[in-house]
N, CA, C and O atoms as a DFTB+ gen file, in Angstrom:
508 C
 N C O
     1  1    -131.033     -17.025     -16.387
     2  2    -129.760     -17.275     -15.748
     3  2    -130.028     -18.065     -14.455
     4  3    -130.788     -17.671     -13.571
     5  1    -129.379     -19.147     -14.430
     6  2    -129.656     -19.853     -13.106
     7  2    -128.893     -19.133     -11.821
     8  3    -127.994     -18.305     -11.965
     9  1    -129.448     -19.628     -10.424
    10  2    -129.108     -18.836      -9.601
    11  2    -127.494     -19.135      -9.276
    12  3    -126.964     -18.489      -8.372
    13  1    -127.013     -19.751      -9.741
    14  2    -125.717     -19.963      -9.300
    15  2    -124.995     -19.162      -9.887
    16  3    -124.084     -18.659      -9.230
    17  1    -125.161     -18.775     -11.328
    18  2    -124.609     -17.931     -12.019
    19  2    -124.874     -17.022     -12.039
    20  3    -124.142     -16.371     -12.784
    21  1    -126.005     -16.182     -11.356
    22  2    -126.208     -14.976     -10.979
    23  2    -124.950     -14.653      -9.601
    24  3    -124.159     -13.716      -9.484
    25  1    -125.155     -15.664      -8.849
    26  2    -124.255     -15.698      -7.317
    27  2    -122.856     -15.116      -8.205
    28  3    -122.369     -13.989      -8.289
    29  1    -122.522     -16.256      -8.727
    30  2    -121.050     -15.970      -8.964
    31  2    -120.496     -14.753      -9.830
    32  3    -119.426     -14.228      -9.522
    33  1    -121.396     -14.225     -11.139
    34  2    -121.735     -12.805     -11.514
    35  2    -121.401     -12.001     -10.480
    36  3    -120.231     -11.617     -10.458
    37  1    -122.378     -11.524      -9.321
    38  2    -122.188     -11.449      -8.088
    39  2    -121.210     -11.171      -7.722
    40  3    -120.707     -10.048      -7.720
    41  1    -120.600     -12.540      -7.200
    42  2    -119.223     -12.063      -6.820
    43  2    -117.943     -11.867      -7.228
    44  3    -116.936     -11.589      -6.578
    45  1    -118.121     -12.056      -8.451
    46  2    -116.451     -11.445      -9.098
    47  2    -117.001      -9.760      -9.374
    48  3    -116.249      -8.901      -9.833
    49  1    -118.209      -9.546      -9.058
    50  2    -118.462      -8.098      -8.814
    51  2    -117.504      -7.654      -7.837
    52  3    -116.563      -6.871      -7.974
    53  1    -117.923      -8.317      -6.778
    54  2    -117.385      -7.814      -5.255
    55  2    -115.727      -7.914      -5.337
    56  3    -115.006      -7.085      -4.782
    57  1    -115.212      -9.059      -6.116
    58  2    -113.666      -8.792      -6.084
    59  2    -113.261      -8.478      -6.919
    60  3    -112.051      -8.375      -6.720
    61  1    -113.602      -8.107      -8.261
    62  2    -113.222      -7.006      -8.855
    63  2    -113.060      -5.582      -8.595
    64  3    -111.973      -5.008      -8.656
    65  1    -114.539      -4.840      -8.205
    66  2    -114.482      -3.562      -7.118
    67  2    -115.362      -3.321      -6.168
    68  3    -115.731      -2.165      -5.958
    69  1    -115.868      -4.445      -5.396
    70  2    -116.406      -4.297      -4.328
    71  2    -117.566      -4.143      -4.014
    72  3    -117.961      -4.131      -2.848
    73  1    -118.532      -3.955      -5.382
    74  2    -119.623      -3.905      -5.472
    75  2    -120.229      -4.690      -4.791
    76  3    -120.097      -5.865      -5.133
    77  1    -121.444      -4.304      -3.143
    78  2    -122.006      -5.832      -2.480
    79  2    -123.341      -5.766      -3.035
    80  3    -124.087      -6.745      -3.006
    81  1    -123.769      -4.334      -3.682
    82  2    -125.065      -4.343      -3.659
    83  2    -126.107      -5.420      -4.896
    84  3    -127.316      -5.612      -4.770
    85  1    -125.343      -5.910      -5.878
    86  2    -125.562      -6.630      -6.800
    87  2    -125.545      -8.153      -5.660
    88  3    -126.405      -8.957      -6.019
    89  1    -124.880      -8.536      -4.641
    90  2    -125.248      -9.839      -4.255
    91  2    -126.348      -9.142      -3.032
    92  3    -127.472      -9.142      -3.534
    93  1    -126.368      -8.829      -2.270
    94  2    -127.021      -8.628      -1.972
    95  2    -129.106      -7.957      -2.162
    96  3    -130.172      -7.833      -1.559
    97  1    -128.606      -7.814      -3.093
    98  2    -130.367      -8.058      -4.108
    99  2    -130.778      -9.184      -4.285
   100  3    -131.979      -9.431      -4.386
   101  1    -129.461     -10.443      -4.383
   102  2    -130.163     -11.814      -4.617
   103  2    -130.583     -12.385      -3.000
   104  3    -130.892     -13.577      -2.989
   105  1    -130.626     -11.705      -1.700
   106  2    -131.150     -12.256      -0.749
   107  2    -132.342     -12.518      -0.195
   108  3    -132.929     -11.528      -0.632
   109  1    -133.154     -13.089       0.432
   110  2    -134.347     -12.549       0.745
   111  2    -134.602     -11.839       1.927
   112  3    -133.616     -12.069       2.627
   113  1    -135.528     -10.952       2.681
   114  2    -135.150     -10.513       3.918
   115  2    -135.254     -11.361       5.295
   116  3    -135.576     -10.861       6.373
   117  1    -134.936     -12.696       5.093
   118  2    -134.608     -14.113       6.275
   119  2    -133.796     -14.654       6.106
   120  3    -133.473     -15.637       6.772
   121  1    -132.876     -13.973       4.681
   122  2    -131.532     -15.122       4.636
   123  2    -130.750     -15.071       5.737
   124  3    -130.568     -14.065       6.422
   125  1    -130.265     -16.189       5.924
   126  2    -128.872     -16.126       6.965
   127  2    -127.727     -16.668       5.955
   128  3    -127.758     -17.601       5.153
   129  1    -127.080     -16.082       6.164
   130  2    -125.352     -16.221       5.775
   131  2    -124.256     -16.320       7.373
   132  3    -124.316     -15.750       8.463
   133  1    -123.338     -17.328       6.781
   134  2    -122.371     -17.928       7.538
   135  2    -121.765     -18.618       7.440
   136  3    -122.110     -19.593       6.771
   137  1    -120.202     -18.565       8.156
   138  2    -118.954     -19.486       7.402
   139  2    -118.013     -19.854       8.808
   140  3    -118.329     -19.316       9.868
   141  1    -117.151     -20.550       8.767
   142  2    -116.615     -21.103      10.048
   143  2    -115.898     -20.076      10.670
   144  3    -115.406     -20.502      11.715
   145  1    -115.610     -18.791      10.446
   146  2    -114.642     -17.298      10.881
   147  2    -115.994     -16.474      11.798
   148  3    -115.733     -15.799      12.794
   149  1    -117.402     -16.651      11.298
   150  2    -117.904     -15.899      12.197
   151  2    -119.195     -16.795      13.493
   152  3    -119.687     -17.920      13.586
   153  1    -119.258     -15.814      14.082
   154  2    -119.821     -17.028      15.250
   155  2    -121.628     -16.746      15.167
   156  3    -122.188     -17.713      15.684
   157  1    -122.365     -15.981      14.799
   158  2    -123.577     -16.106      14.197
   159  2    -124.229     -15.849      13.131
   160  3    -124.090     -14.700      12.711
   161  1    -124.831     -16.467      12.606
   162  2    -125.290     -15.894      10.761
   163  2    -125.707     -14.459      10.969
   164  3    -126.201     -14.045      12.018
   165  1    -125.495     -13.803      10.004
   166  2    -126.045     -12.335       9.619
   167  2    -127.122     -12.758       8.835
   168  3    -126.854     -13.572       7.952
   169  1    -128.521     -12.310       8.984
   170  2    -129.446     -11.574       8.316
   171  2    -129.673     -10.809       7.350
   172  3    -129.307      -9.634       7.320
   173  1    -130.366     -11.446       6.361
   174  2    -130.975     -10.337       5.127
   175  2    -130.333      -9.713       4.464
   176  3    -129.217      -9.784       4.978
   177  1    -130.245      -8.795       3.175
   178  2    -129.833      -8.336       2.210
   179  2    -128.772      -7.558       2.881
   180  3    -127.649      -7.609       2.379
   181  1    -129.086      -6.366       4.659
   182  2    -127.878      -5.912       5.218
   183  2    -126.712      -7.060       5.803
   184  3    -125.491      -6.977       5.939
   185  1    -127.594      -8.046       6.048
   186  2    -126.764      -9.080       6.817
   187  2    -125.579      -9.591       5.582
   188  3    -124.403      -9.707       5.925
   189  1    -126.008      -9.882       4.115
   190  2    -125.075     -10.112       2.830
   191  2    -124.011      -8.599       2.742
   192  3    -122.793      -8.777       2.723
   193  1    -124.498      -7.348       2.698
   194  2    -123.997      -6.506       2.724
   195  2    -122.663      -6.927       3.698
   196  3    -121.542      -7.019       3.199
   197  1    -122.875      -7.134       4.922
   198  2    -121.837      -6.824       5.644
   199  2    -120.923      -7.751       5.670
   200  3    -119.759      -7.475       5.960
   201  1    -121.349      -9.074       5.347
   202  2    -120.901     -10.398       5.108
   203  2    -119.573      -9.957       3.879
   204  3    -118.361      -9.988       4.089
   205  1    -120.101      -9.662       2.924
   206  2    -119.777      -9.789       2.037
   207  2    -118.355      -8.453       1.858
   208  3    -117.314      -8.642       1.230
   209  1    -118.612      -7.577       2.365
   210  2    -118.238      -6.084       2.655
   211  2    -116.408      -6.783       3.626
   212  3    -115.291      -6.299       3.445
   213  1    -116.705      -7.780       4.409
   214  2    -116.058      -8.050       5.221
   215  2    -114.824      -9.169       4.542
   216  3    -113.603      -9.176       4.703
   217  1    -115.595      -9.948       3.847
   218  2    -114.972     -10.654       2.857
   219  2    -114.227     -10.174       2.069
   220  3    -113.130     -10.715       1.923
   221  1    -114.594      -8.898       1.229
   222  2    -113.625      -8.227       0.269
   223  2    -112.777      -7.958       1.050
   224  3    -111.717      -8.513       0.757
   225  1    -112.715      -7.133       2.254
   226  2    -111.660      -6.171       3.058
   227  2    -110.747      -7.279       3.503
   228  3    -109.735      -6.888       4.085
   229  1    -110.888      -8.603       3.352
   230  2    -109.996      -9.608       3.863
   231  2    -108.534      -9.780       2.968
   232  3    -107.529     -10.268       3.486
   233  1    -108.582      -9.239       1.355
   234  2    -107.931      -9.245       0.780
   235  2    -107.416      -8.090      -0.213
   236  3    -108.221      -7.172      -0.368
   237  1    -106.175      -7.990      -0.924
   238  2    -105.871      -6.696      -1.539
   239  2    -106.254      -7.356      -2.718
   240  3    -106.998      -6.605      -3.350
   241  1    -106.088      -8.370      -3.268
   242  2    -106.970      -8.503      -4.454
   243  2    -107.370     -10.114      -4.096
   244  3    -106.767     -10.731      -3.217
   245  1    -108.611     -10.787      -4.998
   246  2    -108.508     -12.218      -5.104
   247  2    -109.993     -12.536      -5.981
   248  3    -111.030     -11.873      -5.992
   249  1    -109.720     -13.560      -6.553
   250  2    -110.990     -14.003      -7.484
   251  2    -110.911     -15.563      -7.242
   252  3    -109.970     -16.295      -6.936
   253  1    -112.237     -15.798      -7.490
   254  2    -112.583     -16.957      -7.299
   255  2    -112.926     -18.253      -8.656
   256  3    -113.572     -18.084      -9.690
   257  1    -112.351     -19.295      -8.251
   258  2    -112.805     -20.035      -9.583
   259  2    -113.605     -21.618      -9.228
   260  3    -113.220     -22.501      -8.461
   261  1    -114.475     -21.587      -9.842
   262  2    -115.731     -22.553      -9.481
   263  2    -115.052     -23.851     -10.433
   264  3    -114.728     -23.857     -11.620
   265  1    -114.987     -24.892      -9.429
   266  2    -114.880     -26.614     -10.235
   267  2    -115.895     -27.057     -10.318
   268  3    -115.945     -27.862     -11.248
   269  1    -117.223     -26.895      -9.547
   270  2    -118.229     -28.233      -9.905
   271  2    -119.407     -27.403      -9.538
   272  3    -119.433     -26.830      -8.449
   273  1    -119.953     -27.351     -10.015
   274  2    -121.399     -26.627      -9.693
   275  2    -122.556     -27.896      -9.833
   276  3    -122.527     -28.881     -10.572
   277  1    -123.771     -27.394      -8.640
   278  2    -124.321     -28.869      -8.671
   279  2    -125.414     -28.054      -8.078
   280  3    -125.455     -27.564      -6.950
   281  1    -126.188     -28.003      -8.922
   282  2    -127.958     -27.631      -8.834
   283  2    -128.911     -27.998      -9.101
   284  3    -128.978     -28.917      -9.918
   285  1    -130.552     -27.223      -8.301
   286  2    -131.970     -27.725      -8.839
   287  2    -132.071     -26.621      -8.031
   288  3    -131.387     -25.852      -7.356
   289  1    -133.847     -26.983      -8.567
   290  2    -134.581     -26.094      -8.316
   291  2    -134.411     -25.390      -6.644
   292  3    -135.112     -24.409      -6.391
   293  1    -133.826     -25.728      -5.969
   294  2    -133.859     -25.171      -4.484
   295  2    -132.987     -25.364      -4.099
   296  3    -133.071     -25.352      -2.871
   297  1    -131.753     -25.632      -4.538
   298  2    -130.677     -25.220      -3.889
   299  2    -129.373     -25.285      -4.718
   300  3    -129.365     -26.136      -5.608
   301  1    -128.150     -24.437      -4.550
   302  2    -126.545     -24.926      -5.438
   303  2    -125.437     -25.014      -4.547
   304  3    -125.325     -24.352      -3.516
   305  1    -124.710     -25.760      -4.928
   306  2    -123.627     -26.020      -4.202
   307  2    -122.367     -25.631      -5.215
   308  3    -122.419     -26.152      -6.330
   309  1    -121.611     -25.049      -5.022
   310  2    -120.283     -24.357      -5.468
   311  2    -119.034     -24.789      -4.565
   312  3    -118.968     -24.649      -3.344
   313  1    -118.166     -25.279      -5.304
   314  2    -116.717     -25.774      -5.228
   315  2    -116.107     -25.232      -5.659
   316  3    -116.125     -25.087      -6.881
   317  1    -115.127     -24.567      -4.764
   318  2    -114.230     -23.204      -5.336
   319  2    -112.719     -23.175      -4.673
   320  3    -112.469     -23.501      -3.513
   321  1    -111.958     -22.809      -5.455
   322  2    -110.710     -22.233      -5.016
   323  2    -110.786     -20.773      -5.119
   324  3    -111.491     -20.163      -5.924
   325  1    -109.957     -20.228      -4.187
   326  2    -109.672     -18.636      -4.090
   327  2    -108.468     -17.819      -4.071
   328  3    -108.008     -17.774      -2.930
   329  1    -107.729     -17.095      -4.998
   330  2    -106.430     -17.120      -5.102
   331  2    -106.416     -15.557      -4.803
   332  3    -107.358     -14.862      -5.185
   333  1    -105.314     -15.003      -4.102
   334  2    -104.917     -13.463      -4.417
   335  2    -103.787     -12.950      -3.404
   336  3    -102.700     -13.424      -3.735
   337  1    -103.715     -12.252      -2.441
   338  2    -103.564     -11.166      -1.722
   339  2    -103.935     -11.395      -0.131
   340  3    -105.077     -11.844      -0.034
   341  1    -103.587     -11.297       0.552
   342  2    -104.200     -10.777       1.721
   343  2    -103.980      -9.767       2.241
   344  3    -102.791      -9.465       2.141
   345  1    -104.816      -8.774       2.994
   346  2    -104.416      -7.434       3.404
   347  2    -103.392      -7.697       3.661
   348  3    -102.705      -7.648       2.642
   349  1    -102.639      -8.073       4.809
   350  2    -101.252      -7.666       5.245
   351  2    -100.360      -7.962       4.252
   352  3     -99.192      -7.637       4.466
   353  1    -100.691      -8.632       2.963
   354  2     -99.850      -8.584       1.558
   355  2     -99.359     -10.355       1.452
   356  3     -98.337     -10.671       0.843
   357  1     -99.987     -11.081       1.931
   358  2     -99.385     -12.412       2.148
   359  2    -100.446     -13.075       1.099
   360  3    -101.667     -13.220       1.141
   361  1     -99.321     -13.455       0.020
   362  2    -100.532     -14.382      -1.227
   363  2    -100.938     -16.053      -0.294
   364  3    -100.386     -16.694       0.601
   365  1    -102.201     -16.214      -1.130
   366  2    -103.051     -17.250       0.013
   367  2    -103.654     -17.631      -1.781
   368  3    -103.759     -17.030      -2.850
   369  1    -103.870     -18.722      -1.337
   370  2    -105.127     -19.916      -2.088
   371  2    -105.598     -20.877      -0.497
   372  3    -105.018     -21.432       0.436
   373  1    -106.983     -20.617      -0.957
   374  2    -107.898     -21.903       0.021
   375  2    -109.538     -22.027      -1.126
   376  3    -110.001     -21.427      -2.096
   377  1    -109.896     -23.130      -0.284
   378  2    -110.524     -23.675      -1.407
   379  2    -111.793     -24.067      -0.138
   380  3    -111.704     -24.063       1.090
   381  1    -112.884     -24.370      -1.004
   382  2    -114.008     -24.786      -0.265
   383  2    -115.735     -25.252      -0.889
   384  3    -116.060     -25.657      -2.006
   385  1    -116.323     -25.072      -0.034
   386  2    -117.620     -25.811      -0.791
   387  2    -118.750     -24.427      -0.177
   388  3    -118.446     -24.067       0.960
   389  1    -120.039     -23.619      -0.848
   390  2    -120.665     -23.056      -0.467
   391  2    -122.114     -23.811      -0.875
   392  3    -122.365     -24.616      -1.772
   393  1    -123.013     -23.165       0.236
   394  2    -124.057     -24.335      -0.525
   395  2    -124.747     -22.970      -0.374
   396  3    -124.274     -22.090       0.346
   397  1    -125.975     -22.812      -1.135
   398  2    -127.182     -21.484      -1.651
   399  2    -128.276     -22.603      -1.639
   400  3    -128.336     -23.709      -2.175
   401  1    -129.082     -21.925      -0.860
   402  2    -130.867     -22.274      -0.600
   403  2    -131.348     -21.569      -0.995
   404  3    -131.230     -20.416      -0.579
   405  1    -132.311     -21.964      -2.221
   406  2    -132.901     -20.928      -2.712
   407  2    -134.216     -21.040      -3.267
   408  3    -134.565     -20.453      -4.291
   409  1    -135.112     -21.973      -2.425
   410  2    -136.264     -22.335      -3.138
   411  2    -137.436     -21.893      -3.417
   412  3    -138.364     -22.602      -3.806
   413  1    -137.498     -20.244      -3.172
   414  2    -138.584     -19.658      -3.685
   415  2    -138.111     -18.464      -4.917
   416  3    -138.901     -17.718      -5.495
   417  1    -136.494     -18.524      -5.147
   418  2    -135.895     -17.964      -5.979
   419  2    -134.891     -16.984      -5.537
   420  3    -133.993     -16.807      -6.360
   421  1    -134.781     -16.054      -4.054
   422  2    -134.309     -15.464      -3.660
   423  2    -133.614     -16.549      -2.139
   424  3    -134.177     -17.366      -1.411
   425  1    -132.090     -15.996      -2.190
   426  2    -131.404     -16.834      -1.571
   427  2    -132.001     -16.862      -0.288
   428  3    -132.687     -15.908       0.080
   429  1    -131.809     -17.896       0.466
   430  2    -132.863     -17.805       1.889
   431  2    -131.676     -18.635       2.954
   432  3    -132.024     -18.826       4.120
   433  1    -130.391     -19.071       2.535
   434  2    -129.592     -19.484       3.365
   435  2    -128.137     -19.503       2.274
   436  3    -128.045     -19.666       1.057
   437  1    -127.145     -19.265       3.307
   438  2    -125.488     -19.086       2.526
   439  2    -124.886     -19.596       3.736
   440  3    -124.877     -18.967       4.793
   441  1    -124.239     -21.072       3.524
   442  2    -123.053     -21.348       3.975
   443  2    -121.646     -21.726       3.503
   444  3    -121.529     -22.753       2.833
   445  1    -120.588     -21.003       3.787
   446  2    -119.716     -21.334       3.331
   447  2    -118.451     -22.379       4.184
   448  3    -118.092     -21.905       5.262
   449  1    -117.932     -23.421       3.867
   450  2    -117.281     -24.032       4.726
   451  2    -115.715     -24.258       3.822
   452  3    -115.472     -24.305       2.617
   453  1    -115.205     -24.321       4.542
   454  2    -113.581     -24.109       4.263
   455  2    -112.784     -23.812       5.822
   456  3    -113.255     -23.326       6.850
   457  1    -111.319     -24.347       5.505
   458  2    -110.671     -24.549       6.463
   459  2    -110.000     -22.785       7.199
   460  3    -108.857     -22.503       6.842
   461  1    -110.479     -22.102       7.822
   462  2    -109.953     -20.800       7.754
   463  2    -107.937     -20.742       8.278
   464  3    -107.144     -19.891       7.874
   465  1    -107.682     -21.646       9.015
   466  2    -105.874     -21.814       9.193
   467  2    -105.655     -21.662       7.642
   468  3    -104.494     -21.337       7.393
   469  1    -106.405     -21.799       6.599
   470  2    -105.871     -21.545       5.192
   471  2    -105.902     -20.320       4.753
   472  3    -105.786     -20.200       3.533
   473  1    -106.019     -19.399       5.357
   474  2    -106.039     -17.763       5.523
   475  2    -105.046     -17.386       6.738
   476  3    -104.721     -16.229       7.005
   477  1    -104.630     -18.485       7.407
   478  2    -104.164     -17.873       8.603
   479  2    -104.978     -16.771       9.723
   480  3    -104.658     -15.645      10.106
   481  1    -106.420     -17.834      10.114
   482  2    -107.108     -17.070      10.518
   483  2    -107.550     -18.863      11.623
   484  3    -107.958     -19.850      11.011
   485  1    -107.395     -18.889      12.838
   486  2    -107.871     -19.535      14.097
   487  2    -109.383     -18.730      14.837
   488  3    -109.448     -17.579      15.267
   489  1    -110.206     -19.508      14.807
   490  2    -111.719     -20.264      15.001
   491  2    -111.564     -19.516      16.097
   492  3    -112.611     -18.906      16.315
   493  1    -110.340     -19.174      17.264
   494  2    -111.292     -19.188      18.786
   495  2    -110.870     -17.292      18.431
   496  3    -111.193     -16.559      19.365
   497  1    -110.366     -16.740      17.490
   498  2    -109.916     -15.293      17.479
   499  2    -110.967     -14.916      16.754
   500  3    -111.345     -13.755      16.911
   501  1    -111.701     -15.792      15.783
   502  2    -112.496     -15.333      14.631
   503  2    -113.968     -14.195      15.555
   504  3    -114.371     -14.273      16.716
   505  1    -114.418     -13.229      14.390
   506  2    -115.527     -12.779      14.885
   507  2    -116.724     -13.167      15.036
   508  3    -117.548     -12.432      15.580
């Protein structure tokens, strides 16, 4: 299974029921993860944990659907829309690009970029 499709396995784990511990096994213990809402990467398999933990709690339901996947051996890039819920109950779609470093097989960098005003969420409030 290539690593992209393990990722995304992964995460319709997490928004189906929240499961982080399945993405978080694919980290290594130096990954950094980070997206334009928080202001320094988190660290390692806890650093995905919480990342990810934080991400679900953002919504009452939502799944993700991949347009273009674009890989090799050391790294994937994922193009995605995201449709559902938001906690306070306000349906949202935003869309974006994640890129996965992964060249010794275990993810070693996660960025995700997307516009967060598409959540109704402003950069200078973000955590």
């Amino acid at each position: 299974m290539s690593k992209a499709s393990e990722f995304i396995e992964a995460l319709h784990r997490i928004e189906e029921g929240g499961d982080v511990e399945p993405m978080a096994r694919l980290f290594a213990p130096d990954a950094e993860l980070s997206n334009p809402t928080i202001t320094r990467p988190l660290i390692g398999p806890e650093g995905a944990r919480e990342f990810w933990r934080a991400y679900r709690s953002t919504f009452v339901d939502v799944h993700s659907e991949f347009r273009c996947i674009v890989e090799s051996d050391k790294a994937s890039t994922l193009e995605w829309t995201s449709r559902g819920t938001l906690a306070q109950g306000t349906p949202f779609s935003y869309h974006g690009v994640s890129v996965i470093e992964h060249p010794a097989g275990a993810i070693t960098g996660f960025r995700a970029y997307f516009d967060p005003r598409s959540l109704g969420l402003h950069l200078e409030h973000a955590a």
